[in-house]
mmCIF file of C-alpha atoms in Angstrom:
data_model
loop_
_atom_site.group_PDB
_atom_site.id
_atom_site.type_symbol
_atom_site.label_atom_id
_atom_site.label_comp_id
_atom_site.label_asym_id
_atom_site.label_seq_id
_atom_site.Cartn_x
_atom_site.Cartn_y
_atom_site.Cartn_z
ATOM 1 C CA MET A 14 -8.661 14.175 -20.275
ATOM 2 C CA THR A 15 -11.026 11.033 -20.616
ATOM 3 C CA SER A 16 -9.639 8.234 -18.672
ATOM 4 C CA ILE A 17 -9.010 4.974 -20.170
ATOM 5 C CA PRO A 18 -11.096 1.982 -18.958
ATOM 6 C CA VAL A 19 -9.221 -0.616 -16.310
ATOM 7 C CA ARG A 20 -9.526 -3.000 -19.108
ATOM 8 C CA ALA A 21 -6.719 -1.289 -20.806
ATOM 9 C CA MET A 22 -4.192 -1.832 -17.850
ATOM 10 C CA PRO A 23 -2.187 -4.524 -17.666
ATOM 11 C CA VAL A 24 -4.206 -7.247 -16.203
ATOM 12 C CA GLU A 25 -2.442 -10.143 -14.391
ATOM 13 C CA ILE A 26 -3.612 -13.796 -15.375
ATOM 14 C CA ILE A 27 -4.130 -16.062 -12.063
ATOM 15 C CA GLN A 28 -4.729 -19.617 -11.943
ATOM 16 C CA PRO A 29 -5.665 -20.954 -8.713
ATOM 17 C CA ASP A 30 -3.486 -23.834 -6.931
ATOM 18 C CA ALA A 31 -4.122 -27.454 -7.945
ATOM 19 C CA GLY A 32 -7.073 -28.695 -5.915
ATOM 20 C CA SER A 33 -7.946 -25.254 -4.513
ATOM 21 C CA SER A 34 -10.254 -22.449 -4.793
ATOM 22 C CA PHE A 35 -7.366 -19.841 -4.608
ATOM 23 C CA LYS A 36 -4.123 -18.809 -5.349
ATOM 24 C CA LEU A 37 -1.376 -18.664 -2.525
ATOM 25 C CA LEU A 38 1.731 -16.245 -2.599
ATOM 26 C CA HIS A 39 4.502 -16.209 -0.308
ATOM 27 C CA HIS A 40 7.358 -13.585 -1.319
ATOM 28 C CA ARG A 41 10.557 -13.131 0.186
ATOM 29 C CA VAL A 42 12.694 -10.835 -1.739
ATOM 30 C CA GLU A 43 15.140 -8.114 -1.495
ATOM 31 C CA ALA A 44 13.080 -5.053 -1.866
ATOM 32 C CA GLU A 45 14.737 -3.536 -4.511
ATOM 33 C CA HIS A 46 13.648 -6.592 -7.133
ATOM 34 C CA PHE A 47 10.118 -6.436 -5.971
ATOM 35 C CA ARG A 48 7.598 -5.346 -8.911
ATOM 36 C CA TRP A 49 6.028 -1.656 -9.235
ATOM 37 C CA GLU A 50 3.889 -2.780 -11.837
ATOM 38 C CA TYR A 51 0.419 -0.937 -11.751
ATOM 39 C CA HIS A 52 -1.682 -3.741 -12.838
ATOM 40 C CA CYS A 53 -5.379 -5.325 -12.219
ATOM 41 C CA HIS A 54 -7.258 -8.549 -12.238
ATOM 42 C CA PRO A 55 -10.926 -9.876 -11.765
ATOM 43 C CA GLU A 56 -9.672 -11.849 -8.345
ATOM 44 C CA LEU A 57 -9.995 -10.039 -5.101
ATOM 45 C CA GLU A 58 -6.555 -10.248 -3.391
ATOM 46 C CA LEU A 59 -5.557 -10.001 0.464
ATOM 47 C CA VAL A 60 -2.078 -8.866 0.906
ATOM 48 C CA TYR A 61 -0.189 -9.529 4.315
ATOM 49 C CA VAL A 62 3.254 -7.604 4.630
ATOM 50 C CA VAL A 63 5.007 -9.156 7.354
ATOM 51 C CA GLY A 64 6.817 -6.196 9.094
ATOM 52 C CA GLY A 65 8.601 -3.447 7.870
ATOM 53 C CA VAL A 66 8.390 -0.314 5.746
ATOM 54 C CA GLY A 67 6.888 0.329 2.491
ATOM 55 C CA ARG A 68 4.047 1.727 0.295
ATOM 56 C CA ARG A 69 0.551 1.145 -0.609
ATOM 57 C CA HIS A 70 -0.717 1.901 -3.971
ATOM 58 C CA VAL A 71 -4.433 0.941 -4.192
ATOM 59 C CA GLY A 72 -6.690 2.456 -6.839
ATOM 60 C CA SER A 73 -5.765 6.310 -6.374
ATOM 61 C CA HIS A 74 -4.718 5.841 -3.054
ATOM 62 C CA LEU A 75 -1.064 6.547 -2.019
ATOM 63 C CA SER A 76 0.156 5.958 1.611
ATOM 64 C CA TYR A 77 2.841 4.461 3.546
ATOM 65 C CA TYR A 78 3.049 1.993 6.217
ATOM 66 C CA GLN A 79 5.650 1.154 8.912
ATOM 67 C CA ASP A 80 4.881 -1.916 10.439
ATOM 68 C CA GLY A 81 3.507 -4.315 7.688
ATOM 69 C CA ASP A 82 0.136 -4.018 6.300
ATOM 70 C CA LEU A 83 -3.059 -6.008 6.142
ATOM 71 C CA VAL A 84 -5.077 -4.625 2.797
ATOM 72 C CA LEU A 85 -8.135 -6.425 0.923
ATOM 73 C CA ILE A 86 -8.233 -5.400 -2.777
ATOM 74 C CA GLY A 87 -11.735 -5.641 -4.782
ATOM 75 C CA SER A 88 -12.002 -6.934 -8.169
ATOM 76 C CA GLN A 89 -10.253 -5.324 -10.822
ATOM 77 C CA LEU A 90 -9.162 -2.139 -8.457
ATOM 78 C CA PRO A 91 -5.778 -1.241 -9.897
ATOM 79 C CA HIS A 92 -3.141 -1.689 -7.437
ATOM 80 C CA ALA A 93 1.114 -1.716 -7.294
ATOM 81 C CA GLY A 94 3.534 -3.991 -5.703
ATOM 82 C CA PHE A 95 3.439 -3.498 -1.657
ATOM 83 C CA GLY A 96 7.334 -3.650 -1.605
ATOM 84 C CA TYR A 97 7.916 -0.584 -3.471
ATOM 85 C CA GLY A 98 9.909 2.137 -1.437
ATOM 86 C CA SER A 99 11.066 -0.900 1.388
ATOM 87 C CA LYS A 100 14.258 -1.562 2.489
ATOM 88 C CA GLY A 101 15.999 -4.721 3.051
ATOM 89 C CA ILE A 102 13.875 -8.151 2.606
ATOM 90 C CA HIS A 103 10.516 -7.830 1.874
ATOM 91 C CA GLU A 104 8.204 -10.655 2.910
ATOM 92 C CA GLU A 105 4.469 -10.927 2.183
ATOM 93 C CA ILE A 106 1.932 -13.470 1.966
ATOM 94 C CA VAL A 107 -0.976 -12.892 -0.730
ATOM 95 C CA ILE A 108 -4.228 -14.904 -1.326
ATOM 96 C CA GLN A 109 -5.875 -14.453 -4.581
ATOM 97 C CA PHE A 110 -9.441 -15.696 -5.376
ATOM 98 C CA LYS A 111 -12.713 -15.042 -7.471
ATOM 99 C CA GLU A 112 -15.876 -13.936 -5.574
ATOM 100 C CA LYS A 113 -17.983 -16.095 -6.964
ATOM 101 C CA ALA A 114 -16.432 -19.058 -5.224
ATOM 102 C CA PHE A 115 -17.296 -18.250 -1.974
ATOM 103 C CA LEU A 116 -20.885 -16.544 -2.595
ATOM 104 C CA GLY A 117 -24.230 -18.301 -2.262
ATOM 105 C CA ILE A 118 -23.200 -20.478 0.357
ATOM 106 C CA PRO A 119 -25.555 -19.813 3.193
ATOM 107 C CA GLU A 120 -23.178 -20.561 6.104
ATOM 108 C CA ILE A 121 -20.913 -17.815 5.085
ATOM 109 C CA GLN A 122 -22.922 -15.336 3.857
ATOM 110 C CA PHE A 123 -21.347 -12.390 6.210
ATOM 111 C CA ILE A 124 -18.584 -12.129 3.528
ATOM 112 C CA GLU A 125 -20.697 -10.542 1.230
ATOM 113 C CA SER A 126 -20.534 -7.403 2.824
ATOM 114 C CA LEU A 127 -16.710 -7.499 3.337
ATOM 115 C CA PHE A 128 -16.443 -8.632 -0.451
ATOM 116 C CA GLU A 129 -18.784 -5.458 -1.157
ATOM 117 C CA HIS A 130 -16.462 -3.034 0.456
ATOM 118 C CA ALA A 131 -13.514 -4.569 -1.013
ATOM 119 C CA ARG A 132 -14.187 -2.423 -4.286
ATOM 120 C CA PHE A 133 -12.753 0.276 -2.295
ATOM 121 C CA GLY A 134 -9.772 -1.166 -0.608
ATOM 122 C CA ILE A 135 -9.436 -2.135 3.043
ATOM 123 C CA CYS A 136 -6.783 -1.727 4.960
ATOM 124 C CA PHE A 137 -6.826 -3.214 8.688
ATOM 125 C CA TYR A 138 -4.877 -2.156 11.235
ATOM 126 C CA GLY A 139 -4.813 -3.146 15.180
ATOM 127 C CA LYS A 140 -5.518 -6.563 16.769
ATOM 128 C CA THR A 141 -7.282 -7.374 13.408
ATOM 129 C CA LYS A 142 -3.780 -7.087 11.442
ATOM 130 C CA GLU A 143 -1.906 -9.046 14.017
ATOM 131 C CA GLU A 144 -4.382 -11.818 14.273
ATOM 132 C CA VAL A 145 -5.224 -12.291 10.770
ATOM 133 C CA GLY A 146 -1.354 -11.788 9.915
ATOM 134 C CA ALA A 147 -0.408 -14.781 12.239
ATOM 135 C CA LYS A 148 -3.026 -16.947 10.589
ATOM 136 C CA MET A 149 -2.008 -15.767 7.128
ATOM 137 C CA LYS A 150 2.028 -16.683 8.256
ATOM 138 C CA ARG A 151 0.556 -20.481 8.415
ATOM 139 C CA LEU A 152 -0.955 -21.046 5.283
ATOM 140 C CA PRO A 153 2.064 -21.816 3.368
ATOM 141 C CA LYS A 154 2.720 -24.761 5.741
ATOM 142 C CA LEU A 155 -0.811 -26.241 5.462
ATOM 143 C CA GLY A 156 -2.370 -28.670 2.881
ATOM 144 C CA THR A 157 -5.389 -27.385 0.894
ATOM 145 C CA PHE A 158 -8.513 -28.492 2.919
ATOM 146 C CA GLU A 159 -6.597 -26.848 6.091
ATOM 147 C CA ARG A 160 -5.859 -23.948 4.277
ATOM 148 C CA PHE A 161 -9.619 -23.418 3.035
ATOM 149 C CA LEU A 162 -10.684 -23.929 6.878
ATOM 150 C CA TYR A 163 -8.259 -21.289 7.700
ATOM 151 C CA MET A 164 -9.444 -19.019 4.761
ATOM 152 C CA MET A 165 -13.096 -19.322 5.908
ATOM 153 C CA GLU A 166 -11.841 -18.112 9.761
ATOM 154 C CA ILE A 167 -9.604 -15.083 8.239
ATOM 155 C CA PHE A 168 -12.811 -13.768 6.391
ATOM 156 C CA HIS A 169 -14.852 -14.266 9.436
ATOM 157 C CA MET A 170 -12.332 -12.166 11.458
ATOM 158 C CA LEU A 171 -11.765 -9.455 8.440
ATOM 159 C CA ALA A 172 -16.230 -9.272 8.064
ATOM 160 C CA GLN A 173 -16.526 -8.684 12.095
ATOM 161 C CA SER A 174 -13.728 -6.287 12.406
ATOM 162 C CA LYS A 175 -14.191 -2.458 12.942
ATOM 163 C CA GLU A 176 -10.383 -2.109 12.736
ATOM 164 C CA TYR A 177 -10.317 -0.704 8.919
ATOM 165 C CA ILE A 178 -10.092 2.281 6.638
ATOM 166 C CA LEU A 179 -11.659 2.414 3.197
ATOM 167 C CA LEU A 180 -8.824 3.273 0.890
ATOM 168 C CA ASN A 181 -10.827 4.684 -1.814
ATOM 169 C CA PRO A 182 -13.939 5.902 -0.389
ATOM 170 C CA GLN A 183 -15.285 7.786 -3.281
ATOM 171 C CA GLU A 184 -16.012 5.360 -6.069
ATOM 172 C CA ASN A 185 -14.190 5.849 -9.573
ATOM 173 C CA THR A 186 -11.505 7.865 -8.243
ATOM 174 C CA TYR A 187 -9.353 5.222 -9.437
ATOM 175 C CA HIS A 188 -10.219 5.076 -13.152
ATOM 176 C CA LEU A 189 -7.037 7.110 -14.261
ATOM 177 C CA SER A 190 -5.565 6.763 -17.941
ATOM 178 C CA ILE A 191 -2.401 4.715 -18.684
ATOM 179 C CA LYS A 192 -0.952 8.142 -19.492
ATOM 180 C CA ASP A 193 -1.360 9.239 -15.722
ATOM 181 C CA HIS A 194 -0.058 5.897 -14.433
ATOM 182 C CA SER A 195 3.196 6.451 -16.560
ATOM 183 C CA ARG A 196 2.998 10.224 -15.193
ATOM 184 C CA LEU A 197 3.135 8.759 -11.947
ATOM 185 C CA LYS A 198 5.738 6.128 -12.335
ATOM 186 C CA LYS A 199 7.939 8.671 -13.468
ATOM 187 C CA LEU A 200 7.431 10.984 -10.661
ATOM 188 C CA SER A 201 7.978 8.567 -8.357
ATOM 189 C CA GLU A 202 11.317 7.558 -9.658
ATOM 190 C CA TYR A 203 12.317 11.052 -9.644
ATOM 191 C CA LEU A 204 11.401 11.525 -6.177
ATOM 192 C CA GLU A 205 12.973 8.656 -5.299
ATOM 193 C CA GLN A 206 15.952 9.639 -6.704
ATOM 194 C CA ASN A 207 15.893 13.138 -5.354
ATOM 195 C CA PHE A 208 14.010 13.274 -1.999
ATOM 196 C CA HIS A 209 16.969 14.735 -0.033
ATOM 197 C CA LEU A 210 17.692 17.734 -2.548
ATOM 198 C CA PRO A 211 15.237 20.784 -2.898
ATOM 199 C CA ILE A 212 12.522 19.960 -5.462
ATOM 200 C CA HIS A 213 11.531 22.724 -7.644
ATOM 201 C CA ILE A 214 7.850 22.606 -9.038
ATOM 202 C CA GLU A 215 8.907 24.065 -12.594
ATOM 203 C CA GLU A 216 11.352 21.023 -12.715
ATOM 204 C CA VAL A 217 8.785 18.434 -11.862
ATOM 205 C CA ALA A 218 6.067 19.784 -14.117
ATOM 206 C CA SER A 219 8.687 19.777 -17.205
ATOM 207 C CA LEU A 220 9.553 16.490 -16.390
ATOM 208 C CA VAL A 221 5.708 15.468 -17.328
ATOM 209 C CA ASN A 222 5.461 17.822 -20.366
ATOM 210 C CA LEU A 223 2.853 19.946 -18.343
ATOM 211 C CA SER A 224 2.692 23.799 -17.235
ATOM 212 C CA VAL A 225 2.980 24.557 -13.535
ATOM 213 C CA PRO A 226 -0.616 25.225 -13.154
ATOM 214 C CA ALA A 227 -1.485 22.637 -15.328
ATOM 215 C CA PHE A 228 0.571 20.198 -13.467
ATOM 216 C CA CYS A 229 -0.573 21.251 -9.915
ATOM 217 C CA ASN A 230 -4.350 20.608 -11.187
ATOM 218 C CA HIS A 231 -4.038 17.318 -12.821
ATOM 219 C CA PHE A 232 -1.692 15.931 -9.893
ATOM 220 C CA LYS A 233 -4.449 16.728 -7.230
ATOM 221 C CA LYS A 234 -7.122 15.241 -9.368
ATOM 222 C CA MET A 235 -4.761 12.263 -10.027
ATOM 223 C CA VAL A 236 -3.578 11.424 -6.696
ATOM 224 C CA GLY A 237 -5.928 13.152 -4.269
ATOM 225 C CA MET A 238 -3.433 15.757 -2.545
ATOM 226 C CA ARG A 239 -0.888 18.451 -3.424
ATOM 227 C CA TYR A 240 2.254 17.705 -4.680
ATOM 228 C CA THR A 241 3.969 19.249 -1.984
ATOM 229 C CA ASP A 242 2.197 17.165 0.553
ATOM 230 C CA PHE A 243 2.954 13.831 -1.839
ATOM 231 C CA VAL A 244 6.644 15.135 -1.520
ATOM 232 C CA ASN A 245 6.510 15.318 2.488
ATOM 233 C CA GLU A 246 4.774 12.046 2.947
ATOM 234 C CA TYR A 247 7.845 10.422 1.081
ATOM 235 C CA ARG A 248 10.177 12.311 2.713
ATOM 236 C CA ILE A 249 8.594 11.440 5.980
ATOM 237 C CA HIS A 250 8.465 7.657 4.445
ATOM 238 C CA LYS A 251 12.219 7.572 4.080
ATOM 239 C CA ALA A 252 12.812 9.254 7.483
ATOM 240 C CA CYS A 253 10.508 6.574 9.076
ATOM 241 C CA GLN A 254 13.394 3.989 7.681
ATOM 242 C CA MET A 255 16.544 6.004 8.820
ATOM 243 C CA LEU A 256 14.758 6.459 12.319
ATOM 244 C CA LEU A 257 15.469 2.620 12.845
ATOM 245 C CA SER A 258 19.229 3.056 12.612
ATOM 246 C CA ASP A 259 21.271 5.263 15.199
ATOM 247 C CA LYS A 260 21.493 8.191 13.085
ATOM 248 C CA SER A 261 20.536 11.658 14.769
ATOM 249 C CA MET A 262 17.485 13.264 14.372
ATOM 250 C CA LEU A 263 19.337 16.300 13.072
ATOM 251 C CA ASP A 264 21.067 14.326 10.254
ATOM 252 C CA ILE A 265 17.900 12.448 9.473
ATOM 253 C CA GLY A 266 16.049 15.695 9.178
ATOM 254 C CA PHE A 267 18.456 16.836 6.512
ATOM 255 C CA GLU A 268 19.292 13.744 4.548
ATOM 256 C CA CYS A 269 15.393 13.625 4.093
ATOM 257 C CA GLY A 270 15.539 17.024 2.335
ATOM 258 C CA PHE A 271 14.073 18.966 5.077
ATOM 259 C CA SER A 272 15.935 22.556 5.539
ATOM 260 C CA SER A 273 15.558 22.621 9.320
ATOM 261 C CA GLN A 274 15.210 20.354 12.261
ATOM 262 C CA SER A 275 11.955 22.450 13.453
ATOM 263 C CA TYR A 276 10.116 22.087 10.023
ATOM 264 C CA PHE A 277 11.090 18.109 9.917
ATOM 265 C CA SER A 278 9.576 17.576 13.262
ATOM 266 C CA LYS A 279 6.495 19.220 12.506
ATOM 267 C CA VAL A 280 6.158 17.649 9.179
ATOM 268 C CA PHE A 281 6.463 14.338 10.943
ATOM 269 C CA ARG A 282 4.081 14.927 13.637
ATOM 270 C CA LYS A 283 1.355 16.134 10.821
ATOM 271 C CA VAL A 284 1.763 12.964 8.793
ATOM 272 C CA LYS A 285 2.401 10.598 11.619
ATOM 273 C CA GLY A 286 0.603 12.084 14.508
ATOM 274 C CA ARG A 287 3.822 11.817 16.927
ATOM 275 C CA SER A 288 7.067 13.217 16.884
ATOM 276 C CA PRO A 289 10.205 11.673 15.119
ATOM 277 C CA MET A 290 11.536 10.684 18.950
ATOM 278 C CA GLN A 291 8.195 9.262 19.684
ATOM 279 C CA PHE A 292 7.989 7.146 16.968
ATOM 280 C CA ARG A 293 11.867 5.947 17.421
ATOM 281 C CA ASN A 294 10.769 4.826 20.735
ATOM 282 C CA GLU A 295 7.632 3.139 19.880
ATOM 283 C CA MET A 296 9.738 0.983 17.043
ATOM 284 C CA ILE A 297 12.350 0.405 19.512
ATOM 285 C CA ASN A 298 10.156 -1.439 22.052
ATOM 286 C CA ARG A 299 8.215 -3.334 19.381
ATOM 287 C CA SER A 300 11.380 -4.946 18.590
ATOM 288 C CA PHE A 301 11.859 -6.215 22.215
#
């Protein structure tokens, strides 16, 4: 199927703040009220999620964060709200800006490479996320000039950082059709409602009006992973949320749709690189 150009997608209209070269947004809302809509816009966007767990959907990349997030999204790169899949209060600080506003200035030529890589979507981690996040939390309290100076510092820190991954290392992987995005939303909503139950591929395929072989092939092209892996990642994401409670490992595994404790632990380690108990202990230690 031929992909529909990005311009056919919902486009967000962004106006800079008065007297400023960028738009600053500070969201702090109940997660279930946060927008999911997949959209794009000409402006670059820097998103800092202040703690918590949730899902990032940038281009064709779908994955989950468990301790906040820091992502730079390039011009016209489709993305969805980062609050999807989180619980409780979702807080994020967003900076939206046009690339041309910062290019051609000799003192900040270092940002050109940063903006070039942003077309893939850049996820920052480690000390970079921590230090840049601290600066971004101060932005809403500053005047326009102080915000601009902070932005230059933030750009410099991101441009110098080695603590990042490219979310869409292959170009054009995110030029999916509107129909595909509608299907993905339907599949995500179905999984959200049924992740604790056995999920049969025949039922899922019929949900989007495809045969099982056609669905398996199309889903992997659309998302870059097998559907079974997609389901397991979502279940592990839900398990991460439950591990912040006092529920037992056995209960969490079964409530997330895993047929046995050993299989739950095996999949959790594959997705997160550590056991559920190690993850829980890390989260507990971070809260002190």
